[in-house]
PDB file of C-alpha atoms and ligand atoms in Angstrom:
ATOM      1  CA  UNK A  11     -42.184  44.637  11.234  1.00 90.00           C
ATOM      2  CA  UNK A  12     -42.912  44.144  14.954  1.00 96.00           C
ATOM      3  CA  UNK A  13     -40.254  42.011  16.667  1.00 97.00           C
ATOM      4  CA  UNK A  14     -40.852  40.795  20.252  1.00 98.00           C
ATOM      5  CA  UNK A  15     -37.648  40.996  22.310  1.00 98.00           C
ATOM      6  CA  UNK A  16     -36.192  40.470  25.779  1.00 98.00           C
ATOM      7  CA  UNK A  17     -33.339  42.670  26.944  1.00 98.00           C
ATOM      8  CA  UNK A  18     -30.985  40.784  29.250  1.00 98.00           C
ATOM      9  CA  UNK A  19     -27.537  41.297  30.684  1.00 98.00           C
ATOM     10  CA  UNK A  20     -24.695  39.316  32.194  1.00 98.00           C
ATOM     11  CA  UNK A  21     -22.757  41.721  34.427  1.00 98.00           C
ATOM     12  CA  UNK A  22     -23.866  44.707  32.351  1.00 98.00           C
ATOM     13  CA  UNK A  23     -22.932  43.090  29.015  1.00 98.00           C
ATOM     14  CA  UNK A  24     -26.385  43.557  27.517  1.00 98.00           C
ATOM     15  CA  UNK A  25     -27.951  42.059  24.412  1.00 99.00           C
ATOM     16  CA  UNK A  26     -31.367  42.129  22.782  1.00 98.00           C
ATOM     17  CA  UNK A  27     -32.586  38.516  22.771  1.00 98.00           C
ATOM     18  CA  UNK A  28     -34.979  37.354  20.069  1.00 98.00           C
ATOM     19  CA  UNK A  29     -36.860  34.108  20.475  1.00 98.00           C
ATOM     20  CA  UNK A  30     -36.280  32.307  17.184  1.00 98.00           C
ATOM     21  CA  UNK A  31     -38.694  29.523  18.234  1.00 98.00           C
ATOM     22  CA  UNK A  32     -41.477  32.037  17.618  1.00 98.00           C
ATOM     23  CA  UNK A  33     -40.066  34.830  15.459  1.00 97.00           C
ATOM     24  CA  UNK A  34     -38.290  34.293  12.148  1.00 96.00           C
ATOM     25  CA  UNK A  35     -36.082  37.007  10.728  1.00 97.00           C
ATOM     26  CA  UNK A  36     -34.631  36.839   7.232  1.00 97.00           C
ATOM     27  CA  UNK A  37     -30.941  35.895   7.308  1.00 98.00           C
ATOM     28  CA  UNK A  38     -30.009  38.903   5.168  1.00 97.00           C
ATOM     29  CA  UNK A  39     -31.546  41.306   7.747  1.00 97.00           C
ATOM     30  CA  UNK A  40     -29.911  39.979  10.929  1.00 98.00           C
ATOM     31  CA  UNK A  41     -26.806  42.133  10.763  1.00 98.00           C
ATOM     32  CA  UNK A  42     -28.703  45.411  10.190  1.00 98.00           C
ATOM     33  CA  UNK A  43     -31.178  44.453  12.927  1.00 98.00           C
ATOM     34  CA  UNK A  44     -28.346  44.056  15.440  1.00 98.00           C
ATOM     35  CA  UNK A  45     -27.022  47.506  14.528  1.00 98.00           C
ATOM     36  CA  UNK A  46     -30.543  48.966  14.829  1.00 98.00           C
ATOM     37  CA  UNK A  47     -31.518  47.447  18.194  1.00 98.00           C
ATOM     38  CA  UNK A  48     -28.114  48.229  19.728  1.00 98.00           C
ATOM     39  CA  UNK A  49     -28.351  51.949  18.985  1.00 98.00           C
ATOM     40  CA  UNK A  50     -29.128  53.733  22.291  1.00 98.00           C
ATOM     41  CA  UNK A  51     -30.765  56.735  20.569  1.00 98.00           C
ATOM     42  CA  UNK A  52     -32.701  55.251  17.669  1.00 97.00           C
ATOM     43  CA  UNK A  53     -32.983  51.673  18.947  1.00 97.00           C
ATOM     44  CA  UNK A  54     -33.099  49.992  22.360  1.00 98.00           C
ATOM     45  CA  UNK A  55     -29.444  50.195  23.381  1.00 98.00           C
ATOM     46  CA  UNK A  56     -27.223  47.146  23.847  1.00 98.00           C
ATOM     47  CA  UNK A  57     -23.867  45.545  23.016  1.00 98.00           C
ATOM     48  CA  UNK A  58     -25.514  43.519  20.246  1.00 98.00           C
ATOM     49  CA  UNK A  59     -28.245  40.981  19.523  1.00 98.00           C
ATOM     50  CA  UNK A  60     -28.605  37.290  20.373  1.00 99.00           C
ATOM     51  CA  UNK A  61     -30.971  34.716  18.891  1.00 98.00           C
ATOM     52  CA  UNK A  62     -32.361  31.770  20.887  1.00 98.00           C
ATOM     53  CA  UNK A  63     -33.023  29.031  18.311  1.00 98.00           C
ATOM     54  CA  UNK A  64     -33.919  25.360  17.998  1.00 98.00           C
ATOM     55  CA  UNK A  65     -30.906  23.074  17.453  1.00 98.00           C
ATOM     56  CA  UNK A  66     -30.461  19.748  15.690  1.00 98.00           C
ATOM     57  CA  UNK A  67     -27.475  18.742  17.817  1.00 98.00           C
ATOM     58  CA  UNK A  68     -28.158  20.327  21.229  1.00 98.00           C
ATOM     59  CA  UNK A  69     -31.158  21.321  23.359  1.00 98.00           C
ATOM     60  CA  UNK A  70     -31.102  24.924  22.090  1.00 98.00           C
ATOM     61  CA  UNK A  71     -28.894  27.102  19.891  1.00 98.00           C
ATOM     62  CA  UNK A  72     -27.425  30.607  20.282  1.00 99.00           C
ATOM     63  CA  UNK A  73     -26.349  33.042  17.558  1.00 98.00           C
ATOM     64  CA  UNK A  74     -24.592  36.265  18.600  1.00 98.00           C
ATOM     65  CA  UNK A  75     -24.215  39.507  16.650  1.00 99.00           C
ATOM     66  CA  UNK A  76     -22.029  42.363  17.835  1.00 98.00           C
ATOM     67  CA  UNK A  77     -23.152  45.993  17.915  1.00 98.00           C
ATOM     68  CA  UNK A  78     -21.532  46.607  14.499  1.00 98.00           C
ATOM     69  CA  UNK A  79     -23.557  43.753  12.942  1.00 98.00           C
ATOM     70  CA  UNK A  80     -20.679  41.239  12.741  1.00 98.00           C
ATOM     71  CA  UNK A  81     -21.512  37.704  13.827  1.00 98.00           C
ATOM     72  CA  UNK A  82     -19.265  36.132  16.501  1.00 98.00           C
ATOM     73  CA  UNK A  83     -18.540  32.487  17.222  1.00 98.00           C
ATOM     74  CA  UNK A  84     -19.156  32.633  20.962  1.00 98.00           C
ATOM     75  CA  UNK A  85     -20.377  34.751  23.880  1.00 98.00           C
ATOM     76  CA  UNK A  86     -19.963  33.718  27.526  1.00 98.00           C
ATOM     77  CA  UNK A  87     -22.428  36.209  28.999  1.00 98.00           C
ATOM     78  CA  UNK A  88     -24.810  35.365  26.162  1.00 98.00           C
ATOM     79  CA  UNK A  89     -24.653  31.634  26.929  1.00 99.00           C
ATOM     80  CA  UNK A  90     -25.714  32.274  30.535  1.00 99.00           C
ATOM     81  CA  UNK A  91     -28.608  34.523  29.454  1.00 99.00           C
ATOM     82  CA  UNK A  92     -29.692  32.064  26.734  1.00 99.00           C
ATOM     83  CA  UNK A  93     -29.692  29.343  29.407  1.00 98.00           C
ATOM     84  CA  UNK A  94     -31.954  31.481  31.615  1.00 98.00           C
ATOM     85  CA  UNK A  95     -34.292  32.339  28.738  1.00 98.00           C
ATOM     86  CA  UNK A  96     -34.527  28.747  27.451  1.00 98.00           C
ATOM     87  CA  UNK A  97     -35.240  27.400  30.947  1.00 98.00           C
ATOM     88  CA  UNK A  98     -37.774  30.069  31.930  1.00 98.00           C
ATOM     89  CA  UNK A  99     -39.632  29.781  28.594  1.00 98.00           C
ATOM     90  CA  UNK A 100     -39.818  25.998  29.054  1.00 98.00           C
ATOM     91  CA  UNK A 101     -37.759  24.976  25.993  1.00 98.00           C
ATOM     92  CA  UNK A 102     -35.709  22.840  28.396  1.00 98.00           C
ATOM     93  CA  UNK A 103     -37.050  21.160  31.510  1.00 96.00           C
ATOM     94  CA  UNK A 104     -33.904  19.787  33.120  1.00 98.00           C
ATOM     95  CA  UNK A 105     -31.632  22.208  35.031  1.00 98.00           C
ATOM     96  CA  UNK A 106     -28.645  20.932  33.029  1.00 98.00           C
ATOM     97  CA  UNK A 107     -28.794  21.053  29.242  1.00 98.00           C
ATOM     98  CA  UNK A 108     -26.735  21.748  26.133  1.00 98.00           C
ATOM     99  CA  UNK A 109     -26.417  24.909  24.037  1.00 99.00           C
ATOM    100  CA  UNK A 110     -25.032  25.024  20.504  1.00 98.00           C
ATOM    101  CA  UNK A 111     -23.013  28.080  19.476  1.00 98.00           C
ATOM    102  CA  UNK A 112     -20.966  28.553  16.295  1.00 98.00           C
ATOM    103  CA  UNK A 113     -17.908  27.638  18.382  1.00 98.00           C
ATOM    104  CA  UNK A 114     -19.413  24.292  19.461  1.00 98.00           C
ATOM    105  CA  UNK A 115     -21.767  22.706  21.996  1.00 98.00           C
ATOM    106  CA  UNK A 116     -21.455  23.513  25.718  1.00 98.00           C
ATOM    107  CA  UNK A 117     -23.153  22.211  28.882  1.00 98.00           C
ATOM    108  CA  UNK A 118     -25.018  24.724  31.043  1.00 98.00           C
ATOM    109  CA  UNK A 119     -26.495  24.281  34.523  1.00 98.00           C
ATOM    110  CA  UNK A 120     -28.917  26.822  35.985  1.00 98.00           C
ATOM    111  CA  UNK A 121     -29.395  27.681  39.661  1.00 98.00           C
ATOM    112  CA  UNK A 122     -32.781  28.960  40.763  1.00 98.00           C
ATOM    113  CA  UNK A 123     -33.688  31.626  43.307  1.00 97.00           C
ATOM    114  CA  UNK A 124     -36.540  31.267  45.835  1.00 97.00           C
ATOM    115  CA  UNK A 125     -39.135  32.289  43.237  1.00 96.00           C
ATOM    116  CA  UNK A 126     -37.931  29.675  40.766  1.00 95.00           C
ATOM    117  CA  UNK A 127     -36.215  32.169  38.437  1.00 97.00           C
ATOM    118  CA  UNK A 128     -32.743  31.469  37.122  1.00 98.00           C
ATOM    119  CA  UNK A 129     -30.187  33.704  38.839  1.00 97.00           C
ATOM    120  CA  UNK A 130     -26.820  31.983  38.315  1.00 98.00           C
ATOM    121  CA  UNK A 131     -25.590  29.793  35.501  1.00 98.00           C
ATOM    122  CA  UNK A 132     -22.514  27.566  35.289  1.00 98.00           C
ATOM    123  CA  UNK A 133     -21.187  26.772  31.826  1.00 98.00           C
ATOM    124  CA  UNK A 134     -18.568  24.200  30.879  1.00 98.00           C
ATOM    125  CA  UNK A 135     -16.923  26.322  28.190  1.00 98.00           C
ATOM    126  CA  UNK A 136     -14.802  23.458  26.856  1.00 98.00           C
ATOM    127  CA  UNK A 137     -11.093  23.604  26.121  1.00 98.00           C
ATOM    128  CA  UNK A 138      -9.300  26.837  25.226  1.00 98.00           C
ATOM    129  CA  UNK A 139      -7.516  26.939  21.872  1.00 98.00           C
ATOM    130  CA  UNK A 140      -3.904  28.031  22.248  1.00 98.00           C
ATOM    131  CA  UNK A 141      -2.116  27.374  18.944  1.00 97.00           C
ATOM    132  CA  UNK A 142      -1.138  30.613  17.191  1.00 97.00           C
ATOM    133  CA  UNK A 143      -2.644  29.641  13.825  1.00 96.00           C
ATOM    134  CA  UNK A 144      -5.959  28.672  15.434  1.00 97.00           C
ATOM    135  CA  UNK A 145      -6.349  31.929  17.434  1.00 98.00           C
ATOM    136  CA  UNK A 146      -5.848  33.038  14.551  1.00 98.00           C
ATOM    137  CA  UNK A 147      -2.733  35.206  14.934  1.00 97.00           C
ATOM    138  CA  UNK A 148       0.105  35.837  12.530  1.00 96.00           C
ATOM    139  CA  UNK A 149       3.646  35.959  13.949  1.00 93.00           C
ATOM    140  CA  UNK A 150       7.135  34.534  14.197  1.00 87.00           C
ATOM    141  CA  UNK A 151       7.745  30.897  15.117  1.00 81.00           C
ATOM    142  CA  UNK A 152       5.748  27.783  14.321  1.00 84.00           C
ATOM    143  CA  UNK A 153       2.005  28.031  13.624  1.00 81.00           C
ATOM    144  CA  UNK A 154       1.316  25.454  16.355  1.00 88.00           C
ATOM    145  CA  UNK A 155       3.287  27.437  18.974  1.00 95.00           C
ATOM    146  CA  UNK A 156       1.438  29.094  21.830  1.00 97.00           C
ATOM    147  CA  UNK A 157       1.506  32.873  22.211  1.00 97.00           C
ATOM    148  CA  UNK A 158       2.465  33.409  25.855  1.00 97.00           C
ATOM    149  CA  UNK A 159       3.883  36.690  27.156  1.00 97.00           C
ATOM    150  CA  UNK A 160       5.032  37.544  23.613  1.00 97.00           C
ATOM    151  CA  UNK A 161       6.303  41.009  22.739  1.00 96.00           C
ATOM    152  CA  UNK A 162       3.554  42.905  20.918  1.00 97.00           C
ATOM    153  CA  UNK A 163       4.724  46.165  19.410  1.00 97.00           C
ATOM    154  CA  UNK A 164       2.035  48.837  19.133  1.00 97.00           C
ATOM    155  CA  UNK A 165       2.523  52.280  17.500  1.00 97.00           C
ATOM    156  CA  UNK A 166       3.888  53.774  20.703  1.00 96.00           C
ATOM    157  CA  UNK A 167       4.927  50.967  23.030  1.00 95.00           C
ATOM    158  CA  UNK A 168       5.976  47.340  23.340  1.00 97.00           C
ATOM    159  CA  UNK A 169       3.468  45.280  25.338  1.00 97.00           C
ATOM    160  CA  UNK A 170       3.554  41.589  26.194  1.00 97.00           C
ATOM    161  CA  UNK A 171       0.481  39.595  25.217  1.00 98.00           C
ATOM    162  CA  UNK A 172      -0.963  36.108  25.691  1.00 98.00           C
ATOM    163  CA  UNK A 173      -3.415  34.893  23.046  1.00 98.00           C
ATOM    164  CA  UNK A 174      -6.293  32.535  23.893  1.00 98.00           C
ATOM    165  CA  UNK A 175      -9.310  31.502  21.841  1.00 98.00           C
ATOM    166  CA  UNK A 176     -12.490  30.443  23.613  1.00 98.00           C
ATOM    167  CA  UNK A 177     -14.020  29.838  20.185  1.00 98.00           C
ATOM    168  CA  UNK A 178     -13.463  33.574  19.646  1.00 98.00           C
ATOM    169  CA  UNK A 179     -10.059  35.307  19.780  1.00 98.00           C
ATOM    170  CA  UNK A 180      -8.650  37.159  22.794  1.00 98.00           C
ATOM    171  CA  UNK A 181      -5.335  38.871  23.514  1.00 98.00           C
ATOM    172  CA  UNK A 182      -4.568  39.454  27.182  1.00 98.00           C
ATOM    173  CA  UNK A 183      -2.123  42.111  28.350  1.00 98.00           C
ATOM    174  CA  UNK A 184      -1.157  41.940  32.036  1.00 98.00           C
ATOM    175  CA  UNK A 185      -0.676  45.420  33.491  1.00 98.00           C
ATOM    176  CA  UNK A 186       0.280  46.781  36.930  1.00 98.00           C
ATOM    177  CA  UNK A 187      -2.840  48.855  37.603  1.00 98.00           C
ATOM    178  CA  UNK A 188      -6.242  48.288  35.991  1.00 98.00           C
ATOM    179  CA  UNK A 189      -7.081  51.990  36.437  1.00 98.00           C
ATOM    180  CA  UNK A 190      -4.506  52.715  33.721  1.00 97.00           C
ATOM    181  CA  UNK A 191      -5.886  50.220  31.175  1.00 98.00           C
ATOM    182  CA  UNK A 192      -5.449  52.013  27.819  1.00 97.00           C
ATOM    183  CA  UNK A 193      -8.759  50.775  26.451  1.00 97.00           C
ATOM    184  CA  UNK A 194      -9.703  53.782  24.330  1.00 97.00           C
ATOM    185  CA  UNK A 195      -6.249  54.231  22.802  1.00 95.00           C
ATOM    186  CA  UNK A 196      -5.148  50.621  22.279  1.00 98.00           C
ATOM    187  CA  UNK A 197      -8.495  48.786  21.985  1.00 98.00           C
ATOM    188  CA  UNK A 198      -9.260  49.982  18.428  1.00 98.00           C
ATOM    189  CA  UNK A 199      -5.601  49.768  17.363  1.00 98.00           C
ATOM    190  CA  UNK A 200      -5.057  46.182  18.529  1.00 98.00           C
ATOM    191  CA  UNK A 201      -8.463  44.845  17.444  1.00 98.00           C
ATOM    192  CA  UNK A 202      -7.734  46.074  13.893  1.00 97.00           C
ATOM    193  CA  UNK A 203      -4.067  44.962  13.869  1.00 98.00           C
ATOM    194  CA  UNK A 204      -3.134  42.879  10.802  1.00 98.00           C
ATOM    195  CA  UNK A 205      -1.609  40.224  13.105  1.00 97.00           C
ATOM    196  CA  UNK A 206      -5.225  39.246  13.846  1.00 98.00           C
ATOM    197  CA  UNK A 207      -6.798  38.375  10.477  1.00 98.00           C
ATOM    198  CA  UNK A 208     -10.243  37.977  12.092  1.00 98.00           C
ATOM    199  CA  UNK A 209      -9.825  40.821  14.611  1.00 98.00           C
ATOM    200  CA  UNK A 210      -9.510  40.209  18.341  1.00 98.00           C
ATOM    201  CA  UNK A 211     -11.076  41.014  21.704  1.00 98.00           C
ATOM    202  CA  UNK A 212      -8.556  43.074  23.698  1.00 98.00           C
ATOM    203  CA  UNK A 213      -8.243  42.562  27.458  1.00 98.00           C
ATOM    204  CA  UNK A 214      -6.171  44.308  30.118  1.00 98.00           C
ATOM    205  CA  UNK A 215      -5.744  42.352  33.332  1.00 98.00           C
ATOM    206  CA  UNK A 216      -4.224  43.184  36.717  1.00 98.00           C
ATOM    207  CA  UNK A 217      -3.278  40.248  38.933  1.00 98.00           C
ATOM    208  CA  UNK A 218      -4.562  40.924  42.468  1.00 98.00           C
ATOM    209  CA  UNK A 219      -3.423  37.497  43.713  1.00 98.00           C
ATOM    210  CA  UNK A 220      -3.464  33.956  42.313  1.00 98.00           C
ATOM    211  CA  UNK A 221      -7.245  33.720  42.790  1.00 98.00           C
ATOM    212  CA  UNK A 222      -8.322  37.229  41.797  1.00 98.00           C
ATOM    213  CA  UNK A 223      -7.941  39.272  38.628  1.00 98.00           C
ATOM    214  CA  UNK A 224      -9.084  42.783  37.734  1.00 99.00           C
ATOM    215  CA  UNK A 225     -10.238  42.926  34.135  1.00 98.00           C
ATOM    216  CA  UNK A 226     -11.272  45.456  31.473  1.00 98.00           C
ATOM    217  CA  UNK A 227     -12.155  44.783  27.857  1.00 98.00           C
ATOM    218  CA  UNK A 228     -12.426  46.304  24.405  1.00 98.00           C
ATOM    219  CA  UNK A 229     -14.651  43.897  22.488  1.00 98.00           C
ATOM    220  CA  UNK A 230     -14.272  43.254  18.788  1.00 98.00           C
ATOM    221  CA  UNK A 231     -17.376  44.654  17.104  1.00 98.00           C
ATOM    222  CA  UNK A 232     -18.757  46.383  20.207  1.00 98.00           C
ATOM    223  CA  UNK A 233     -15.988  48.471  21.852  1.00 98.00           C
ATOM    224  CA  UNK A 234     -15.751  48.927  25.620  1.00 98.00           C
ATOM    225  CA  UNK A 235     -18.274  46.733  27.432  1.00 98.00           C
ATOM    226  CA  UNK A 236     -18.959  46.157  31.114  1.00 98.00           C
ATOM    227  CA  UNK A 237     -18.015  42.487  30.893  1.00 98.00           C
ATOM    228  CA  UNK A 238     -16.991  39.709  28.536  1.00 98.00           C
ATOM    229  CA  UNK A 239     -17.557  36.096  29.598  1.00 98.00           C
ATOM    230  CA  UNK A 240     -15.270  34.462  27.061  1.00 99.00           C
ATOM    231  CA  UNK A 241     -12.722  37.208  27.845  1.00 99.00           C
ATOM    232  CA  UNK A 242     -12.838  36.389  31.568  1.00 99.00           C
ATOM    233  CA  UNK A 243     -12.292  32.692  30.718  1.00 99.00           C
ATOM    234  CA  UNK A 244      -9.371  33.632  28.451  1.00 99.00           C
ATOM    235  CA  UNK A 245      -7.921  35.827  31.225  1.00 99.00           C
ATOM    236  CA  UNK A 246      -8.098  32.918  33.700  1.00 98.00           C
ATOM    237  CA  UNK A 247      -6.332  30.635  31.210  1.00 98.00           C
ATOM    238  CA  UNK A 248      -3.711  33.325  30.456  1.00 98.00           C
ATOM    239  CA  UNK A 249      -3.111  33.789  34.186  1.00 98.00           C
ATOM    240  CA  UNK A 250      -2.357  30.054  34.547  1.00 98.00           C
ATOM    241  CA  UNK A 251      -0.157  30.045  31.413  1.00 98.00           C
ATOM    242  CA  UNK A 252       1.867  32.926  32.888  1.00 98.00           C
ATOM    243  CA  UNK A 253       2.149  31.181  36.305  1.00 98.00           C
ATOM    244  CA  UNK A 254       0.075  33.812  38.136  1.00 98.00           C
ATOM    245  CA  UNK A 255      -2.701  31.289  38.914  1.00 98.00           C
ATOM    246  CA  UNK A 256      -3.096  27.515  39.154  1.00 98.00           C
ATOM    247  CA  UNK A 257      -5.233  24.973  37.350  1.00 98.00           C
ATOM    248  CA  UNK A 258      -8.235  23.549  39.225  1.00 98.00           C
ATOM    249  CA  UNK A 259      -8.454  26.624  41.483  1.00 98.00           C
ATOM    250  CA  UNK A 260     -11.276  29.144  41.353  1.00 98.00           C
ATOM    251  CA  UNK A 261     -10.288  32.544  39.981  1.00 98.00           C
ATOM    252  CA  UNK A 262     -12.642  35.449  40.669  1.00 99.00           C
ATOM    253  CA  UNK A 263     -12.490  37.884  37.777  1.00 99.00           C
ATOM    254  CA  UNK A 264     -13.578  41.407  38.728  1.00 98.00           C
ATOM    255  CA  UNK A 265     -15.096  43.031  35.636  1.00 98.00           C
ATOM    256  CA  UNK A 266     -16.577  46.543  35.399  1.00 98.00           C
ATOM    257  CA  UNK A 267     -20.082  45.041  35.716  1.00 98.00           C
ATOM    258  CA  UNK A 268     -19.355  42.544  38.539  1.00 98.00           C
ATOM    259  CA  UNK A 269     -17.648  39.225  39.213  1.00 98.00           C
ATOM    260  CA  UNK A 270     -17.344  35.936  37.342  1.00 98.00           C
ATOM    261  CA  UNK A 271     -15.841  32.774  38.813  1.00 98.00           C
ATOM    262  CA  UNK A 272     -13.598  30.925  36.383  1.00 98.00           C
ATOM    263  CA  UNK A 273     -11.572  27.752  36.728  1.00 98.00           C
ATOM    264  CA  UNK A 274      -9.403  25.830  34.278  1.00 98.00           C
ATOM    265  CA  UNK A 275      -9.633  22.168  35.261  1.00 98.00           C
ATOM    266  CA  UNK A 276      -6.859  19.595  34.991  1.00 96.00           C
ATOM    267  CA  UNK A 277      -9.005  17.883  32.307  1.00 96.00           C
ATOM    268  CA  UNK A 278      -8.544  20.987  30.138  1.00 98.00           C
ATOM    269  CA  UNK A 279     -12.061  22.403  30.397  1.00 98.00           C
ATOM    270  CA  UNK A 280     -12.780  25.984  31.472  1.00 98.00           C
ATOM    271  CA  UNK A 281     -15.739  26.590  33.802  1.00 98.00           C
ATOM    272  CA  UNK A 282     -17.580  29.876  34.163  1.00 98.00           C
ATOM    273  CA  UNK A 283     -20.196  30.754  36.810  1.00 98.00           C
ATOM    274  CA  UNK A 284     -22.076  34.038  36.990  1.00 98.00           C
ATOM    275  CA  UNK A 285     -25.430  35.813  36.895  1.00 98.00           C
ATOM    276  CA  UNK A 286     -27.982  36.269  34.131  1.00 98.00           C
ATOM    277  CA  UNK A 287     -30.556  39.060  34.451  1.00 98.00           C
ATOM    278  CA  UNK A 288     -33.716  40.051  32.552  1.00 98.00           C
ATOM    279  CA  UNK A 289     -34.092  43.817  32.109  1.00 98.00           C
ATOM    280  CA  UNK A 290     -37.175  44.328  29.941  1.00 98.00           C
ATOM    281  CA  UNK A 291     -39.513  42.728  27.443  1.00 98.00           C
ATOM    282  CA  UNK A 292     -41.275  44.479  24.603  1.00 98.00           C
ATOM    283  CA  UNK A 293     -41.715  44.913  20.860  1.00 98.00           C
ATOM    284  CA  UNK A 294     -39.229  46.542  18.514  1.00 98.00           C
ATOM    285  CA  UNK A 295     -40.584  48.150  15.371  1.00 95.00           C
ATOM    286  CA  UNK A 296     -38.178  47.671  12.478  1.00 86.00           C
ATOM    287  CA  UNK A 297     -38.757  49.129   9.000  1.00 80.00           C
TER     288      UNK A 297
HETATM  289  N1  LIG B 317     -19.426  39.687  25.236  1.00 65.98           N
HETATM  290  C1  LIG B 317     -19.152  38.389  24.805  1.00 65.98           C
HETATM  291  C2  LIG B 317     -18.372  38.175  23.545  1.00 65.98           C
HETATM  292  C3  LIG B 317     -19.101  38.717  22.309  1.00 65.98           C
HETATM  293  C4  LIG B 317     -18.399  38.444  20.995  1.00 65.98           C
HETATM  294  C5  LIG B 317     -17.092  39.174  20.832  1.00 65.98           C
HETATM  295  N2  LIG B 317     -17.230  40.598  20.807  1.00 65.98           N
HETATM  296  C6  LIG B 317     -16.408  38.687  19.539  1.00 65.98           C
HETATM  297  O1  LIG B 317     -16.539  39.340  18.485  1.00 65.98           O
HETATM  298  O2  LIG B 317     -15.749  37.653  19.580  1.00 65.98           O
HETATM  299  C7  LIG B 317     -18.850  37.430  25.936  1.00 65.98           C
HETATM  300  O3  LIG B 317     -19.455  37.597  26.999  1.00 65.98           O
HETATM  301  O4  LIG B 317     -18.106  36.464  25.744  1.00 65.98           O
END
């Protein structure tokens, strides 16, 4: 089967985008297709696969599959790239429009460069979910409690974590120096920890000052990636919850692949602004 694709990235977090307005793939084959396209040796190479689809409740719809074939509820870098793709392919004509993800409907606004291509996208990511049971995370205390700077015992050390869901779960550990982020050792351990019944995206964050954070991530289902949009939003929220940053102020999050600007407004919504880039277009042959 020949599948037309576009490879795109948001700060190096790359996905293979399939235009579901024109190409239909059987539901039962989506997971294996994500594993196949993501493989850098036998496939194209990416952190997963994203579908751009028609929606009944928004202007367009996004579905995101991780590298291991698992489907996720949300993807910040994916939302910006889907916005670029939908606008440039003409499925939306206004510069502001809505995108449905499994986590809900968000508003996206594209900014154009001199040639009329989308280069930056701002997304109103909605309100973060902070109640322990909705992260979901198992632990002491009441299910509706927030998990802020809570002791998190790993095999070898006691960390302190803050849990935030942006439609998908994140645990943020603030550390002194981002260069020492124990991604390879603790990423797999924490993402598979039984306290997270649905797994978790694991983030290490160094506070540079109240408006700047250094950030590294181990993504559930994909491992170390260059950037995670929902993770950067969760880090901004966690920084406010821990009194390192303030609401309504812009926080620049420095990720391995570049910068995202995040702010958590007084009205509860989290805003994310950053780039969306097209890398290549082609056909993937899948048996
Ligand atoms: N890279 C993404 C998040 C992708 C999904 C995540 N790995 C999960 O399983 O929740 C982003 O930019 O937000």
